[in-house]
PDB file of C-alpha atoms in Angstrom:
ATOM      1  CA  GLY A  10     -13.246 -44.142 -27.512  1.00  0.00           C
ATOM      2  CA  ASN A  11     -10.434 -41.777 -28.229  1.00  0.00           C
ATOM      3  CA  LEU A  12      -7.177 -43.688 -28.253  1.00  0.00           C
ATOM      4  CA  CYS A  13      -5.317 -40.469 -28.818  1.00  0.00           C
ATOM      5  CA  LYS A  14      -6.065 -37.336 -26.790  1.00  0.00           C
ATOM      6  CA  PHE A  15      -3.873 -34.392 -26.053  1.00  0.00           C
ATOM      7  CA  ASN A  16      -4.431 -30.692 -25.669  1.00  0.00           C
ATOM      8  CA  ALA A  17      -1.870 -28.780 -27.700  1.00  0.00           C
ATOM      9  CA  SER A  18      -1.913 -25.547 -29.551  1.00  0.00           C
ATOM     10  CA  ILE A  19       0.303 -26.342 -32.517  1.00  0.00           C
ATOM     11  CA  ILE A  20       1.999 -23.729 -34.644  1.00  0.00           C
ATOM     12  CA  VAL A  21       4.012 -24.961 -37.620  1.00  0.00           C
ATOM     13  CA  ILE A  22       7.049 -22.912 -38.519  1.00  0.00           C
ATOM     14  CA  LYS A  23      10.384 -23.352 -40.223  1.00  0.00           C
ATOM     15  CA  PHE A  24      13.581 -21.847 -38.869  1.00  0.00           C
ATOM     16  CA  GLU A  25      14.154 -20.295 -42.316  1.00  0.00           C
ATOM     17  CA  ASP A  26      10.859 -18.411 -41.893  1.00  0.00           C
ATOM     18  CA  ILE A  27      11.938 -17.075 -38.506  1.00  0.00           C
ATOM     19  CA  LYS A  28      15.207 -15.817 -39.951  1.00  0.00           C
ATOM     20  CA  HIS A  29      13.449 -14.266 -42.940  1.00  0.00           C
ATOM     21  CA  ASN A  30      10.732 -12.659 -40.808  1.00  0.00           C
ATOM     22  CA  TYR A  31      13.281 -11.463 -38.280  1.00  0.00           C
ATOM     23  CA  GLN A  32      15.123  -9.615 -41.043  1.00  0.00           C
ATOM     24  CA  LEU A  33      11.851  -7.993 -42.152  1.00  0.00           C
ATOM     25  CA  VAL A  34      11.161  -6.676 -38.660  1.00  0.00           C
ATOM     26  CA  ASP A  35      12.104  -3.036 -39.021  1.00  0.00           C
ATOM     27  CA  THR A  36      12.148  -1.728 -35.468  1.00  0.00           C
ATOM     28  CA  LYS A  37      13.851  -2.768 -32.262  1.00  0.00           C
ATOM     29  CA  GLU A  38      10.457  -3.048 -30.566  1.00  0.00           C
ATOM     30  CA  LYS A  39       9.192  -5.504 -33.185  1.00  0.00           C
ATOM     31  CA  ARG A  40      12.401  -7.540 -32.996  1.00  0.00           C
ATOM     32  CA  ASP A  41      12.164  -7.647 -29.198  1.00  0.00           C
ATOM     33  CA  GLU A  42       8.529  -8.795 -29.410  1.00  0.00           C
ATOM     34  CA  LEU A  43       9.402 -11.575 -31.880  1.00  0.00           C
ATOM     35  CA  LEU A  44      12.243 -12.756 -29.649  1.00  0.00           C
ATOM     36  CA  ARG A  45       9.964 -12.632 -26.578  1.00  0.00           C
ATOM     37  CA  ILE A  46       7.439 -14.855 -28.351  1.00  0.00           C
ATOM     38  CA  LEU A  47      10.107 -17.320 -29.419  1.00  0.00           C
ATOM     39  CA  ARG A  48      11.688 -17.425 -25.975  1.00  0.00           C
ATOM     40  CA  THR A  49       8.372 -18.180 -24.300  1.00  0.00           C
ATOM     41  CA  SER A  50       7.599 -21.023 -26.689  1.00  0.00           C
ATOM     42  CA  ASP A  51       8.705 -24.615 -26.512  1.00  0.00           C
ATOM     43  CA  PHE A  52       9.780 -26.353 -29.708  1.00  0.00           C
ATOM     44  CA  LEU A  53       9.351 -29.898 -30.921  1.00  0.00           C
ATOM     45  CA  VAL A  54      11.815 -30.652 -33.707  1.00  0.00           C
ATOM     46  CA  LEU A  55      10.674 -33.808 -35.451  1.00  0.00           C
ATOM     47  CA  ASP A  56      11.369 -36.076 -38.385  1.00  0.00           C
ATOM     48  CA  THR A  57       9.693 -39.144 -39.776  1.00  0.00           C
ATOM     49  CA  GLU A  58      10.665 -41.982 -42.051  1.00  0.00           C
ATOM     50  CA  THR A  59       7.775 -43.481 -43.988  1.00  0.00           C
ATOM     51  CA  SER A  60       7.018 -46.540 -46.059  1.00  0.00           C
ATOM     52  CA  GLY A  61       6.350 -44.344 -49.101  1.00  0.00           C
ATOM     53  CA  LEU A  62       5.138 -40.935 -50.218  1.00  0.00           C
ATOM     54  CA  SER A  63       1.360 -41.294 -49.848  1.00  0.00           C
ATOM     55  CA  PHE A  64       0.084 -40.261 -46.426  1.00  0.00           C
ATOM     56  CA  THR A  65      -3.191 -42.106 -47.102  1.00  0.00           C
ATOM     57  CA  GLY A  66      -1.612 -45.377 -48.241  1.00  0.00           C
ATOM     58  CA  ASP A  67       1.798 -45.483 -46.603  1.00  0.00           C
ATOM     59  CA  GLU A  68       2.798 -45.343 -42.952  1.00  0.00           C
ATOM     60  CA  ILE A  69       5.242 -43.788 -40.522  1.00  0.00           C
ATOM     61  CA  ILE A  70       7.964 -46.358 -39.828  1.00  0.00           C
ATOM     62  CA  GLU A  71      10.240 -44.188 -37.677  1.00  0.00           C
ATOM     63  CA  PHE A  72       9.527 -41.141 -35.534  1.00  0.00           C
ATOM     64  CA  SER A  73      12.281 -38.986 -34.049  1.00  0.00           C
ATOM     65  CA  ALA A  74      11.856 -35.809 -32.035  1.00  0.00           C
ATOM     66  CA  VAL A  75      13.641 -33.489 -29.633  1.00  0.00           C
ATOM     67  CA  ARG A  76      11.683 -31.213 -27.315  1.00  0.00           C
ATOM     68  CA  LEU A  77      13.419 -27.908 -26.602  1.00  0.00           C
ATOM     69  CA  GLU A  78      12.552 -25.527 -23.773  1.00  0.00           C
ATOM     70  CA  TRP A  79      13.944 -22.038 -23.190  1.00  0.00           C
ATOM     71  CA  ASP A  80      16.390 -21.587 -20.317  1.00  0.00           C
ATOM     72  CA  ASN A  81      18.802 -18.841 -21.411  1.00  0.00           C
ATOM     73  CA  GLY A  82      18.875 -20.719 -24.721  1.00  0.00           C
ATOM     74  CA  TRP A  83      16.888 -23.689 -25.979  1.00  0.00           C
ATOM     75  CA  LYS A  84      17.816 -26.831 -24.101  1.00  0.00           C
ATOM     76  CA  PRO A  85      16.782 -30.382 -25.018  1.00  0.00           C
ATOM     77  CA  VAL A  86      14.471 -31.802 -22.341  1.00  0.00           C
ATOM     78  CA  ALA A  87      13.175 -34.915 -24.112  1.00  0.00           C
ATOM     79  CA  GLU A  88      14.304 -37.037 -27.037  1.00  0.00           C
ATOM     80  CA  VAL A  89      12.631 -39.950 -28.787  1.00  0.00           C
ATOM     81  CA  ASP A  90      13.659 -42.136 -31.705  1.00  0.00           C
ATOM     82  CA  GLU A  91      11.298 -45.020 -32.255  1.00  0.00           C
ATOM     83  CA  PHE A  92      10.551 -47.471 -35.012  1.00  0.00           C
ATOM     84  CA  VAL A  93       6.812 -47.894 -35.609  1.00  0.00           C
ATOM     85  CA  ARG A  94       5.289 -51.235 -36.580  1.00  0.00           C
ATOM     86  CA  MET A  95       3.310 -51.314 -39.793  1.00  0.00           C
ATOM     87  CA  THR A  96      -0.363 -52.249 -39.918  1.00  0.00           C
ATOM     88  CA  ASN A  97      -1.051 -55.986 -40.264  1.00  0.00           C
ATOM     89  CA  ASN A  98       2.678 -56.696 -40.562  1.00  0.00           C
ATOM     90  CA  ARG A  99       2.836 -55.100 -43.992  1.00  0.00           C
ATOM     91  CA  LYS A 100       6.188 -55.451 -45.703  1.00  0.00           C
ATOM     92  CA  LEU A 101       8.460 -52.600 -46.730  1.00  0.00           C
ATOM     93  CA  ASP A 102       9.249 -51.989 -50.372  1.00  0.00           C
ATOM     94  CA  PRO A 103      12.916 -52.918 -50.921  1.00  0.00           C
ATOM     95  CA  LYS A 104      13.468 -49.373 -52.254  1.00  0.00           C
ATOM     96  CA  ILE A 105      12.432 -47.951 -48.861  1.00  0.00           C
ATOM     97  CA  THR A 106      14.810 -50.313 -47.054  1.00  0.00           C
ATOM     98  CA  ALA A 107      17.626 -49.254 -49.409  1.00  0.00           C
ATOM     99  CA  LEU A 108      16.814 -45.564 -48.842  1.00  0.00           C
ATOM    100  CA  THR A 109      16.322 -45.629 -45.052  1.00  0.00           C
ATOM    101  CA  GLY A 110      18.257 -48.672 -43.890  1.00  0.00           C
ATOM    102  CA  ILE A 111      15.125 -49.777 -42.002  1.00  0.00           C
ATOM    103  CA  THR A 112      14.151 -53.432 -42.397  1.00  0.00           C
ATOM    104  CA  ASP A 113      10.956 -55.372 -41.749  1.00  0.00           C
ATOM    105  CA  GLU A 114      12.769 -57.214 -38.946  1.00  0.00           C
ATOM    106  CA  MET A 115      13.683 -53.931 -37.226  1.00  0.00           C
ATOM    107  CA  LEU A 116      10.042 -52.838 -37.259  1.00  0.00           C
ATOM    108  CA  LEU A 117       8.760 -56.192 -35.966  1.00  0.00           C
ATOM    109  CA  GLN A 118      11.392 -56.569 -33.240  1.00  0.00           C
ATOM    110  CA  ASP A 119      11.881 -52.986 -32.096  1.00  0.00           C
ATOM    111  CA  GLY A 120       8.824 -51.108 -33.359  1.00  0.00           C
ATOM    112  CA  ILE A 121       6.188 -49.583 -31.121  1.00  0.00           C
ATOM    113  CA  SER A 122       2.479 -49.559 -31.872  1.00  0.00           C
ATOM    114  CA  LYS A 123       0.742 -46.601 -33.458  1.00  0.00           C
ATOM    115  CA  GLU A 124      -1.142 -46.113 -30.183  1.00  0.00           C
ATOM    116  CA  ALA A 125       2.179 -45.905 -28.320  1.00  0.00           C
ATOM    117  CA  LEU A 126       3.391 -43.294 -30.820  1.00  0.00           C
ATOM    118  CA  CYS A 127       0.229 -41.332 -30.138  1.00  0.00           C
ATOM    119  CA  GLY A 128       1.002 -41.478 -26.423  1.00  0.00           C
ATOM    120  CA  LEU A 129       4.522 -40.172 -27.044  1.00  0.00           C
ATOM    121  CA  LEU A 130       3.096 -37.236 -28.990  1.00  0.00           C
ATOM    122  CA  GLY A 131       0.758 -36.510 -26.107  1.00  0.00           C
ATOM    123  CA  GLN A 132       3.743 -36.318 -23.749  1.00  0.00           C
ATOM    124  CA  LEU A 133       5.842 -34.167 -26.070  1.00  0.00           C
ATOM    125  CA  LEU A 134       3.213 -31.607 -27.070  1.00  0.00           C
ATOM    126  CA  THR A 135       1.923 -29.015 -24.643  1.00  0.00           C
ATOM    127  CA  PRO A 136      -0.188 -25.917 -25.318  1.00  0.00           C
ATOM    128  CA  GLY A 137       1.852 -23.410 -27.306  1.00  0.00           C
ATOM    129  CA  THR A 138       4.368 -25.932 -28.607  1.00  0.00           C
ATOM    130  CA  MET A 139       5.852 -24.951 -31.948  1.00  0.00           C
ATOM    131  CA  ILE A 140       6.578 -27.844 -34.278  1.00  0.00           C
ATOM    132  CA  THR A 141       9.559 -27.566 -36.559  1.00  0.00           C
ATOM    133  CA  ALA A 142      10.611 -29.992 -39.255  1.00  0.00           C
ATOM    134  CA  TYR A 143      12.706 -29.905 -42.379  1.00  0.00           C
ATOM    135  CA  ASN A 144       9.797 -31.092 -44.524  1.00  0.00           C
ATOM    136  CA  ALA A 145       6.979 -30.094 -42.166  1.00  0.00           C
ATOM    137  CA  GLN A 146       4.062 -30.502 -44.583  1.00  0.00           C
ATOM    138  CA  PHE A 147       5.076 -34.078 -45.413  1.00  0.00           C
ATOM    139  CA  ASP A 148       5.640 -35.118 -41.785  1.00  0.00           C
ATOM    140  CA  LEU A 149       2.494 -33.402 -40.505  1.00  0.00           C
ATOM    141  CA  LEU A 150       0.279 -34.967 -43.174  1.00  0.00           C
ATOM    142  CA  PHE A 151       1.454 -38.414 -42.082  1.00  0.00           C
ATOM    143  CA  LEU A 152       0.996 -37.547 -38.387  1.00  0.00           C
ATOM    144  CA  PHE A 153      -2.443 -36.029 -38.997  1.00  0.00           C
ATOM    145  CA  TYR A 154      -3.591 -39.078 -40.960  1.00  0.00           C
ATOM    146  CA  LEU A 155      -2.251 -41.406 -38.265  1.00  0.00           C
ATOM    147  CA  LEU A 156      -3.932 -39.501 -35.444  1.00  0.00           C
ATOM    148  CA  THR A 157      -7.287 -39.170 -37.195  1.00  0.00           C
ATOM    149  CA  SER A 158      -7.276 -42.884 -38.061  1.00  0.00           C
ATOM    150  CA  LEU A 159      -6.788 -43.732 -34.371  1.00  0.00           C
ATOM    151  CA  VAL A 160      -9.417 -41.305 -33.099  1.00  0.00           C
ATOM    152  CA  LEU A 161     -12.182 -42.175 -35.569  1.00  0.00           C
TER     153      LEU A 161
END
């Protein structure tokens, strides 16, 4: 069965794009419409640490996110920062440990399962949620690969 189910309409944006697009909006009406859309959207700001650069061969080893909802400004309503255990107790490359500070022991002792990470995503994402990330394509490829591997 599906280990990972959630109903979310996901729109990927970068804050730089909003700023750039906002400057291109040439009328007050268009600016007001853009701000209305943003103020009626919730945001999930996320970041991942991974065991390498290949989303098909490496894994998410840490997932951090803050969910923001509009209330006369975006306010944090949920925060997560979780280590994620690697498949079959794989070991981290020492270069990854040097880069991230994350050790095999941290993942084994404090890491959650991939299924638990999927459950967290299901709680954080609601229809219309906008996902923001510094390196969104990288993070989303890893998340997509993780989710499809659990569902299939």
